[in-house]
Coordinates of C-alpha atoms and ligand atoms in Angstrom, one line a residue:
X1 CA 0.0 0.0 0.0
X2 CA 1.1 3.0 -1.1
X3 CA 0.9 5.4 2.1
X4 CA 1.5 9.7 1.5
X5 CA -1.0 11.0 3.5
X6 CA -2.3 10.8 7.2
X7 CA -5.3 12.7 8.5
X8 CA -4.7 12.7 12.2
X9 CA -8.3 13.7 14.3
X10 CA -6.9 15.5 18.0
X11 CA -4.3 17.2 18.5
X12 CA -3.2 16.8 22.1
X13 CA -1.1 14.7 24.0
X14 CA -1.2 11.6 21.8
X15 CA -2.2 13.5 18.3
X16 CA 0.2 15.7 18.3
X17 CA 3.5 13.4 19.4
X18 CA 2.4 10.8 16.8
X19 CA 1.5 13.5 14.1
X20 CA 5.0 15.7 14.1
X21 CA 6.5 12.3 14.2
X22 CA 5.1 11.2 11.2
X23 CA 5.8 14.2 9.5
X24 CA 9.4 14.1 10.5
X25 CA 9.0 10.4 9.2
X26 CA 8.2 12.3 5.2
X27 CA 4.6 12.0 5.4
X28 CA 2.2 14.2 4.7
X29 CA 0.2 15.4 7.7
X30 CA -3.0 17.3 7.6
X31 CA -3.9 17.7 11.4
X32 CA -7.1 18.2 13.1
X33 CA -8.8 19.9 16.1
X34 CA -11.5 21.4 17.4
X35 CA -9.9 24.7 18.9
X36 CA -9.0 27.3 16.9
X37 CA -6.5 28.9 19.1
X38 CA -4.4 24.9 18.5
X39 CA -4.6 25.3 15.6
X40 CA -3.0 28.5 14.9
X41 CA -0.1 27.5 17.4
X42 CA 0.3 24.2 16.2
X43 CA 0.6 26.4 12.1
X44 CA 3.2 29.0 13.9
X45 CA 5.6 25.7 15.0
X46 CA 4.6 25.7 18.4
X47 CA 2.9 23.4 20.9
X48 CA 0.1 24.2 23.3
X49 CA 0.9 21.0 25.8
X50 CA 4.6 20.5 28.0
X51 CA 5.8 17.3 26.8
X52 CA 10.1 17.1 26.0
X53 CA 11.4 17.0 23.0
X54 CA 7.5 17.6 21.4
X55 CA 8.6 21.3 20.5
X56 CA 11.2 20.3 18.2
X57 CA 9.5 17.8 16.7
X58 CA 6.4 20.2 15.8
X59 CA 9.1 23.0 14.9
X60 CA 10.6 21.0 12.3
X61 CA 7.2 19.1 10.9
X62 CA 5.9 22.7 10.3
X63 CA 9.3 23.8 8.7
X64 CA 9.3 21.1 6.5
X65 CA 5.5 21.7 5.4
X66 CA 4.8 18.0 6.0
X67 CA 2.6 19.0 9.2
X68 CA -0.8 21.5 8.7
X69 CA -3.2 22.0 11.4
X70 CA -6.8 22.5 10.4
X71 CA -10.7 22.9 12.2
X72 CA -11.5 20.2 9.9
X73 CA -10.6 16.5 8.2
X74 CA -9.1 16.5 4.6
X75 CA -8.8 13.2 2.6
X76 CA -5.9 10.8 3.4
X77 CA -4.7 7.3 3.1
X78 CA -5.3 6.7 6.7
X79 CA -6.8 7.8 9.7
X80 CA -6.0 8.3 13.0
X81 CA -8.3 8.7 15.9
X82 CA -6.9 10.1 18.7
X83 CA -9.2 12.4 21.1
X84 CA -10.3 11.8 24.3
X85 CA -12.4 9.6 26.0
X86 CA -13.6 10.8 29.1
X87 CA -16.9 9.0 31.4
X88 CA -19.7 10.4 32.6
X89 CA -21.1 10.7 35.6
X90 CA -21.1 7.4 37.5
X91 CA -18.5 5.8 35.8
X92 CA -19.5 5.5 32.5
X93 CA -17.7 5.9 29.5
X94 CA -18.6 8.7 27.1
X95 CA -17.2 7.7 23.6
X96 CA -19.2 10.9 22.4
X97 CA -15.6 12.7 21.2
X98 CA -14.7 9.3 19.1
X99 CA -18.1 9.5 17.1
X100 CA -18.1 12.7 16.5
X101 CA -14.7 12.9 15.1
X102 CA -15.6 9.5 13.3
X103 CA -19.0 11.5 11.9
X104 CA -16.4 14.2 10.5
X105 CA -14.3 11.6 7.9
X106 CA -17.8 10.6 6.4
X107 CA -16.9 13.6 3.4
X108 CA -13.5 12.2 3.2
X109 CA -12.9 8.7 3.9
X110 CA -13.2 6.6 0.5
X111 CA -12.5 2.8 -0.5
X112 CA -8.9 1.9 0.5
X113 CA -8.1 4.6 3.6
X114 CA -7.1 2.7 6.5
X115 CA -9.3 4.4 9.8
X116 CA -7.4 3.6 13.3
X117 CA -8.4 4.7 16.6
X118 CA -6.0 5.2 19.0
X119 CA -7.9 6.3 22.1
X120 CA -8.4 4.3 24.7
X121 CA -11.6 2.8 24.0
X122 CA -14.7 0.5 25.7
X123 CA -14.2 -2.9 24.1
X124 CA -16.5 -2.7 21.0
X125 CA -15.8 0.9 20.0
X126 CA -13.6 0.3 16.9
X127 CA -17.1 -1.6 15.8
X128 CA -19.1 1.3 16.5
X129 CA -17.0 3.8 14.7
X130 CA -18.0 1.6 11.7
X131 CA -21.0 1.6 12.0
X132 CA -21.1 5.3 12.7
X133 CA -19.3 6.1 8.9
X134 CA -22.5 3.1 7.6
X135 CA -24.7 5.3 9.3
X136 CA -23.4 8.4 7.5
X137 CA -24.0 7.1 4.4
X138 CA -20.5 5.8 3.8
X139 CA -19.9 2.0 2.1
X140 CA -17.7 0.8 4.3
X141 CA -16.9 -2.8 2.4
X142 CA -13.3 -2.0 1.8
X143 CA -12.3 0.6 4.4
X144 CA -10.0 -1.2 7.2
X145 CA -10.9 -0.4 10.4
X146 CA -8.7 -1.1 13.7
X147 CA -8.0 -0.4 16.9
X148 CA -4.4 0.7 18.0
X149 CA -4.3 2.0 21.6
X150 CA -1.4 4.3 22.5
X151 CA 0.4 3.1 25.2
X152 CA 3.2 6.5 25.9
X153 CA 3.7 7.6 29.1
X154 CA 3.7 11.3 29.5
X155 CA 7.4 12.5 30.0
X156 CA 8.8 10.0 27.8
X157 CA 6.3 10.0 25.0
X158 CA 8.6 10.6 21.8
X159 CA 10.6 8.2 22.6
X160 CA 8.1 5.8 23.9
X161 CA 6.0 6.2 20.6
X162 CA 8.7 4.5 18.2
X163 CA 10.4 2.5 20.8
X164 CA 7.2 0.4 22.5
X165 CA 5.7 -3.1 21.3
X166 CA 2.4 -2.1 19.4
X167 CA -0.8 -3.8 19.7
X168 CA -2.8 -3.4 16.8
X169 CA -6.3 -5.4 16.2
X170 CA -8.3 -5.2 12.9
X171 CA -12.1 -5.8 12.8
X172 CA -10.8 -7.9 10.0
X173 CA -7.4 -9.6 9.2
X174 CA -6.7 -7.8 6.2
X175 CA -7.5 -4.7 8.1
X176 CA -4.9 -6.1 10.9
X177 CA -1.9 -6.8 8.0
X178 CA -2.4 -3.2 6.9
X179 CA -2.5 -1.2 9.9
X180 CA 0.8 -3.6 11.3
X181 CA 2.3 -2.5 7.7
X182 CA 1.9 0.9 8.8
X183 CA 3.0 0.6 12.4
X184 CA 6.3 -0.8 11.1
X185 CA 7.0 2.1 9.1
X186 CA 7.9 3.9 12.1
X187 CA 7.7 1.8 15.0
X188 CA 11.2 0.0 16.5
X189 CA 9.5 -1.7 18.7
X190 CA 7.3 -5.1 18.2
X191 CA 3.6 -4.8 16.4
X192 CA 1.4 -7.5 17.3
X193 CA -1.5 -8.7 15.4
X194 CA -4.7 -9.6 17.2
X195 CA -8.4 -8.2 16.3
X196 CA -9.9 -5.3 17.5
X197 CA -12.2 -6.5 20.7
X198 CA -8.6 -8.1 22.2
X199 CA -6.8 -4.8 21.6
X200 CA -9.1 -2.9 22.9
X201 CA -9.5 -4.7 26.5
X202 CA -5.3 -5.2 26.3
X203 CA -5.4 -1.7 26.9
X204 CA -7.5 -1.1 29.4
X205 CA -6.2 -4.2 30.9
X206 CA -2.7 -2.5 31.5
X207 CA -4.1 0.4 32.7
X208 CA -6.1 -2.2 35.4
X209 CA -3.2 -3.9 35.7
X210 CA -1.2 -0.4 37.3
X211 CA -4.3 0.7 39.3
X212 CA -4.7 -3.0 41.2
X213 CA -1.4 -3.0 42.0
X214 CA -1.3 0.8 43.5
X215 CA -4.4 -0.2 45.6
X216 CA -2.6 -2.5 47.4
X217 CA 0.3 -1.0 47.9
X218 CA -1.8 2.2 49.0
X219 CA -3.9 -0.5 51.2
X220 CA -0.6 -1.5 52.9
X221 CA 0.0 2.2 53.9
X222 CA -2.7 3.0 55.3
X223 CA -2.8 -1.1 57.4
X224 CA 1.2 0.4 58.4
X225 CA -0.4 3.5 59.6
X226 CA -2.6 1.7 62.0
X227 CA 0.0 -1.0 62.9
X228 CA 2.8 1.8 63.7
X229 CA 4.7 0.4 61.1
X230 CA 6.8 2.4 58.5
X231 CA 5.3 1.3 55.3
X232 CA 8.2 2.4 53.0
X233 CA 10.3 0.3 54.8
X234 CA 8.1 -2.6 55.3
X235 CA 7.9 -2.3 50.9
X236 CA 11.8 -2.1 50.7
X237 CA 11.8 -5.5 52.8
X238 CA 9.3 -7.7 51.4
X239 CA 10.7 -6.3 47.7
X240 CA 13.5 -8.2 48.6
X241 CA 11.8 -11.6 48.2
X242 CA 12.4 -12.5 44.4
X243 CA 8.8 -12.7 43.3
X244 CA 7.9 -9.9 45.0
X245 CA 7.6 -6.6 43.4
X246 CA 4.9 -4.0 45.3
X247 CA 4.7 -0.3 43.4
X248 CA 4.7 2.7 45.7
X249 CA 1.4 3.9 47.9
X250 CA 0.9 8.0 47.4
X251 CA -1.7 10.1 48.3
X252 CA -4.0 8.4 45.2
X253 CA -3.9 7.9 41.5
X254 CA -4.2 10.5 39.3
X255 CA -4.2 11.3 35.5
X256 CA -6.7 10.9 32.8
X257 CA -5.7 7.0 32.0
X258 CA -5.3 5.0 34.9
X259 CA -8.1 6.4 37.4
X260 CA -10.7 6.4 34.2
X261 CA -9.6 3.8 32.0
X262 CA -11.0 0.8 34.7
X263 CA -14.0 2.4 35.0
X264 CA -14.6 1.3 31.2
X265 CA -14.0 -2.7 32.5
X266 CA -16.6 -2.2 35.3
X267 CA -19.6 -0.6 33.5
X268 CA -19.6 -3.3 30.8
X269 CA -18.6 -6.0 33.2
X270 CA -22.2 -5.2 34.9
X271 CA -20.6 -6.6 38.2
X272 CA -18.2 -8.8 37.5
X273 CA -15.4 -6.7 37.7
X274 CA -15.2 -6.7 41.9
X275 CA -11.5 -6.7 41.9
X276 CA -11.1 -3.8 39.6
X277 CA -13.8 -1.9 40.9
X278 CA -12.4 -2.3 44.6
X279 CA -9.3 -1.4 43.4
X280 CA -10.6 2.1 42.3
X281 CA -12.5 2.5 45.1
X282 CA -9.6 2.2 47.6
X283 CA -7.5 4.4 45.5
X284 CA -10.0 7.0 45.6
X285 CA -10.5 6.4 48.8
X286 CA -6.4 7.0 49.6
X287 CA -7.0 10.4 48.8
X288 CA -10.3 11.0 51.5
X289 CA -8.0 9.1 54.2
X290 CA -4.7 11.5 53.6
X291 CA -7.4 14.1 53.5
X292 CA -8.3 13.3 56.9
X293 CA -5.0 12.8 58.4
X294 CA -4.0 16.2 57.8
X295 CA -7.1 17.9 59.2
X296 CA -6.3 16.1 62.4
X297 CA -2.4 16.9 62.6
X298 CA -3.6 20.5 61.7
X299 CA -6.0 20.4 64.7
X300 CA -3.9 19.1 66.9
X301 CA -1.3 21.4 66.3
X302 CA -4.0 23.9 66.8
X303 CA -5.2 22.8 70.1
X304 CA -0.9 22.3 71.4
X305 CA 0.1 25.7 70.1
X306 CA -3.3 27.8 70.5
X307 CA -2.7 29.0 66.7
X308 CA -3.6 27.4 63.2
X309 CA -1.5 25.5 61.5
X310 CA 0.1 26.7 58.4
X311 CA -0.1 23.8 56.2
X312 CA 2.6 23.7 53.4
X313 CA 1.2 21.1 50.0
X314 CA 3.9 20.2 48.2
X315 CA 3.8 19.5 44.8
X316 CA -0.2 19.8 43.0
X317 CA 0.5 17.6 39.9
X318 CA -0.6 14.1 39.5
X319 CA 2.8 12.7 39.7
X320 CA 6.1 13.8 40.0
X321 CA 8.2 16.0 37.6
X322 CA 5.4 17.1 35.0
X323 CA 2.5 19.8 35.3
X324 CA -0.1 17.9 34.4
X325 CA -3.2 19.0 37.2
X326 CA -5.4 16.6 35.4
X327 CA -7.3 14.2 37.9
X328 CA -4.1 15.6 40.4
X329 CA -5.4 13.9 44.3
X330 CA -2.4 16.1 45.8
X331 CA -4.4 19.4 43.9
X332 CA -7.7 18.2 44.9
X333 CA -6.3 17.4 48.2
X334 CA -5.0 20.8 48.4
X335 CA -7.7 22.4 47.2
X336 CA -9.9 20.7 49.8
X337 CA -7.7 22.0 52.6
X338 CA -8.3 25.1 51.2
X339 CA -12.1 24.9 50.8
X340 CA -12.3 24.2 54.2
X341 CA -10.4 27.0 55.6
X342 CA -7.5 25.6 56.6
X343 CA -4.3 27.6 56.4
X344 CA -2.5 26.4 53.2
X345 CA 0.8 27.4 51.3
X346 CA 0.6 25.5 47.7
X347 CA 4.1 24.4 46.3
X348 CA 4.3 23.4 42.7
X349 CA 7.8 24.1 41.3
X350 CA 6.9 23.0 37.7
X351 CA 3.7 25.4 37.9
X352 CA 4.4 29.5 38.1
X353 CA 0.6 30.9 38.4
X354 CA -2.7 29.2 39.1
X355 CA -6.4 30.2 39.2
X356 CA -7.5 29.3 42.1
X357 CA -4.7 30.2 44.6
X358 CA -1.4 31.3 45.1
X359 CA 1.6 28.8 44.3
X360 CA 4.6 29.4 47.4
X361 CA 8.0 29.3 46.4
X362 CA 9.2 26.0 47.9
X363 CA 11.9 26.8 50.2
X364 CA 10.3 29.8 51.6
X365 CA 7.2 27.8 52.1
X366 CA 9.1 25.0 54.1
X367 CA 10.7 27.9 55.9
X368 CA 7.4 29.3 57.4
X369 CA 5.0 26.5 57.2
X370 CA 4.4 24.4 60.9
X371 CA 2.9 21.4 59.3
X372 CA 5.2 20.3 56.0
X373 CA 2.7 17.6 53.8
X374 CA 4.7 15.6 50.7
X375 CA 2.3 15.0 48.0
X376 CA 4.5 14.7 45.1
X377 CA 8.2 13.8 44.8
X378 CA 9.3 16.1 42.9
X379 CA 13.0 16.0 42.4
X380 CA 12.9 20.0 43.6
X381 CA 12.1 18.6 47.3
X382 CA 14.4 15.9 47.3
X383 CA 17.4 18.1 48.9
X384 CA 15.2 20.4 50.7
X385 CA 16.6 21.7 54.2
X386 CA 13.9 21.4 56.7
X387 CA 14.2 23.0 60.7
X388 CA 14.1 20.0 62.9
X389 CA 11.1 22.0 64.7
X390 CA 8.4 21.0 61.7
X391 CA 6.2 18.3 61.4
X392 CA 7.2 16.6 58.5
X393 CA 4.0 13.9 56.4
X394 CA 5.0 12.5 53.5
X395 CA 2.8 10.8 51.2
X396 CA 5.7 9.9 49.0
X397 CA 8.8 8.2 48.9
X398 CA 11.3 10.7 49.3
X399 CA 12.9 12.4 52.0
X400 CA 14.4 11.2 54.9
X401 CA 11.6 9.3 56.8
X402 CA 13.4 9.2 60.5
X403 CA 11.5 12.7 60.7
X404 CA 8.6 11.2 59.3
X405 CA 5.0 10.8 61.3
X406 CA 4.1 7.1 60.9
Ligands
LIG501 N1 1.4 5.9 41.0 C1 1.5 5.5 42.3 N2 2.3 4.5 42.6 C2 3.1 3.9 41.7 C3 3.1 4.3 40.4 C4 2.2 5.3 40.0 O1 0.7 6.0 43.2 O2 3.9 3.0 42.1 C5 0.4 6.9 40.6 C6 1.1 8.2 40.1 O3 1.6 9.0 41.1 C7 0.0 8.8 39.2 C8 -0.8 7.6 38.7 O4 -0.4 6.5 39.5 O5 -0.9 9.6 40.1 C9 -0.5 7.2 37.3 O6 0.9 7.4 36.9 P1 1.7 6.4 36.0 O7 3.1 7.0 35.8 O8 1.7 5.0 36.5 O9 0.9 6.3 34.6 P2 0.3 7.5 33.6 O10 -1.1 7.7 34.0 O11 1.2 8.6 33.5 O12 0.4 6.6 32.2 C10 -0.3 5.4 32.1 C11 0.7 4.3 31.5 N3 0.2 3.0 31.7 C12 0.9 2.0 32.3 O13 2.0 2.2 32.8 C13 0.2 0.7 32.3 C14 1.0 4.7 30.1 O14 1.9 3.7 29.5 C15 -0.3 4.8 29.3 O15 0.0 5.1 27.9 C16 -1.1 5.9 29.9 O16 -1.4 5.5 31.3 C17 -2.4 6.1 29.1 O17 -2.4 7.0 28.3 O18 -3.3 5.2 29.2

């Protein structure tokens, strides 16, 4: 198959990385999103999201007039799907961004074009953005369709995009062998054939995968805190046994992928899904339970010292060394501290300004904070000097933890 051109539908964190790469790659790359104001930065060379290495990338796909933003689709070879899929309220998945974008090809897509979603996806979608383009009017009888989720984690996503194994499912073999023919163009790593239901759930299957094993490690954190036992310590020990291998609790699990992607299991597994679902719950729950446990230090600093607390938060984002806020428990935490009055000084070194309140510089903020709270280790704390006088919680792995509060 002779591939020149790729229409690629959202331009953020995944659209963008894979588009400027494949225009660095020689193809021609006609861009799409909804917002103007991308689209104008993305035409000027620039990017509208923090990600290393993405600038350059953009820079020189513009430069080279292989990458053109646009409000809408143009025709193409193939077609990639990459815009987000967000749930509703109680848990459900809203796929309303995939058919929508799928609804705007219907003018362009013709016998041939290969059309690829990307997003992470309820098991089934890659079907329904078929049947979608039927619906429109489209024949569909030899247009490939499959399903090839993006697996990059943010910080290392230009790298990760060429350099990971692929999973790529057809919602028919032939569409399979094409897509994995044009995976390989620009993928090092492995592409694996399977069909489109299978890739779909591998996905999301990872992404359970992550968020079980968080749960219990945040389950053993909070069992250490009622057994006066020093969690990170009792991890670093039992890590020692050779088929034992337990992440790292925090104060919750943030980001749009791993505390929404489960959710997508649970709602179609209509109660079968009891260890997934717990596992959600409990990390959702981390966050209430660190919630808690400052209110009380706070208080009972109050009630010692006759004075309110001044709380220092460090680090907002929703894990350590980015500035992504997005689904962030230290910033809802934060801003729950906040909400209910308590005295709070925010730290986020990768953040300067923010709506909703001031961000502290970080080593003033440790200076004249009583109560110092680690959300996020960010490497900025890691050498931090901190008076023997404050009461030091971490939430994180990081600093030294003889000071720590158990
Ligand atoms: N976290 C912990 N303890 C750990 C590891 C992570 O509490 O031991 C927390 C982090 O602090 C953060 C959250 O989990 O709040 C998620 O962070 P992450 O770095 O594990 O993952 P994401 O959300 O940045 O990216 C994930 C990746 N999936 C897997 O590692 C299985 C990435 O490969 C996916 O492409 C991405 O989701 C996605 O887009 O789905």
């Amino acid at each position: 198959m002779n591939i020149e051109k790729i229409c690629v539908i959202g331009l953020g964190y995944i659209g963008l990385p894979t588009a400027s790469l494949l225009a660095n790659r020689g193809y021609k790359v006609h861009g799409v999103d909804l917002v103007q104001e991308t689209v104008d930065i993305i035409n000027q060379g620039k990017i509208h999201i923090v990600e290393p290495d993405l600038d350059t990338f953009v820079q020189s796909a513009v430069n080279s007039g292989n990458l053109v933003a646009n409000i809408v689709a143009d025709e193409a070879d193939i077609f990639i799907i990459a815009v987000p899929t967000p749930f509703k309220a109680n848990h459900v998945p809203n796929i309303d961004y995939i058919i929508s974008a799928t609804k705007g090809l219907a003018p362009f897509v013709k016998s041939g074009n290969i059309v690829i979603l990307e997003s992470t996806s309820p098991v089934g979608t890659t079907d329904i953005m078929e049947q979608t383009l039927k619906d429109e009017g489209v024949d569909t009888s030899k247009i490939y369709f499959a399903h090839c989720p993006e697996r990059v984690l943010p910080g290392k996503i230009m790298h990760e995009l060429v350099h990971n194994d692929r999973i790529v499912g057809g919602t028919t073999d032939e569409a399979t062998k094409k897509t994995v023919e044009f995976y390989k163009t620009f993928v090092v790593g492995e592409v694996l054939e399977t069909d489109a239901r299978t890739a779909e759930m591998a996905k999301l299957t990872e992404n359970s995968f992550r968020d079980v094993n968080i749960a219990f490690a945040n389950e053993l954190s909070m069992l250490s805190g009622k057994f006066g036992i020093d969690v990170w310590e009792l991890i670093d020990l039992a890590n020692r046994h050779p088929r034992v291998n337990i992440l790292q609790p925090g104060c919750g699990v943030g980001g749009h992928c791993i505390a929404v992607d489960p959710w997508f299991i649970v709602d179609a597994a209509k109660g079968d899904a009891k260890l997934i679902k717990q596992a959600r719950e409990v990390n959702d729950y981390k966050t209430e339970w660190v919630i808690e446990k400052v209110k009380n230090s706070a208080l009972e600093f109050e009630k010692k010292h006759g004075k309110k607390a001044r709380v220092a938060c460090m680090g907002l984002a929703f894990k350590p060394d980015i500035d992504d806020l997005r689904e962030s428990p230290a910033l809802y935490i934060t801003k729950r501290l906040v909400n209910d009055s308590f005295d709070v000084l925010a730290v986020e070194p990768n953040i300067e300004n923010f709506s909703d309140f001031k961000i502290s510089e970080c080593k003033e903020a440790v200076k004249i904070a009583d109560i110092i709270v680690f959300l996020v280790s960010h490497k900025e704390f890691l050498d931090l000097e901190i008076d023997d006088s404050k009461e030091i919680i971490s939430y994180c792995k990081l600093i030294d933890r003889r000071k720590q509060k158990r």
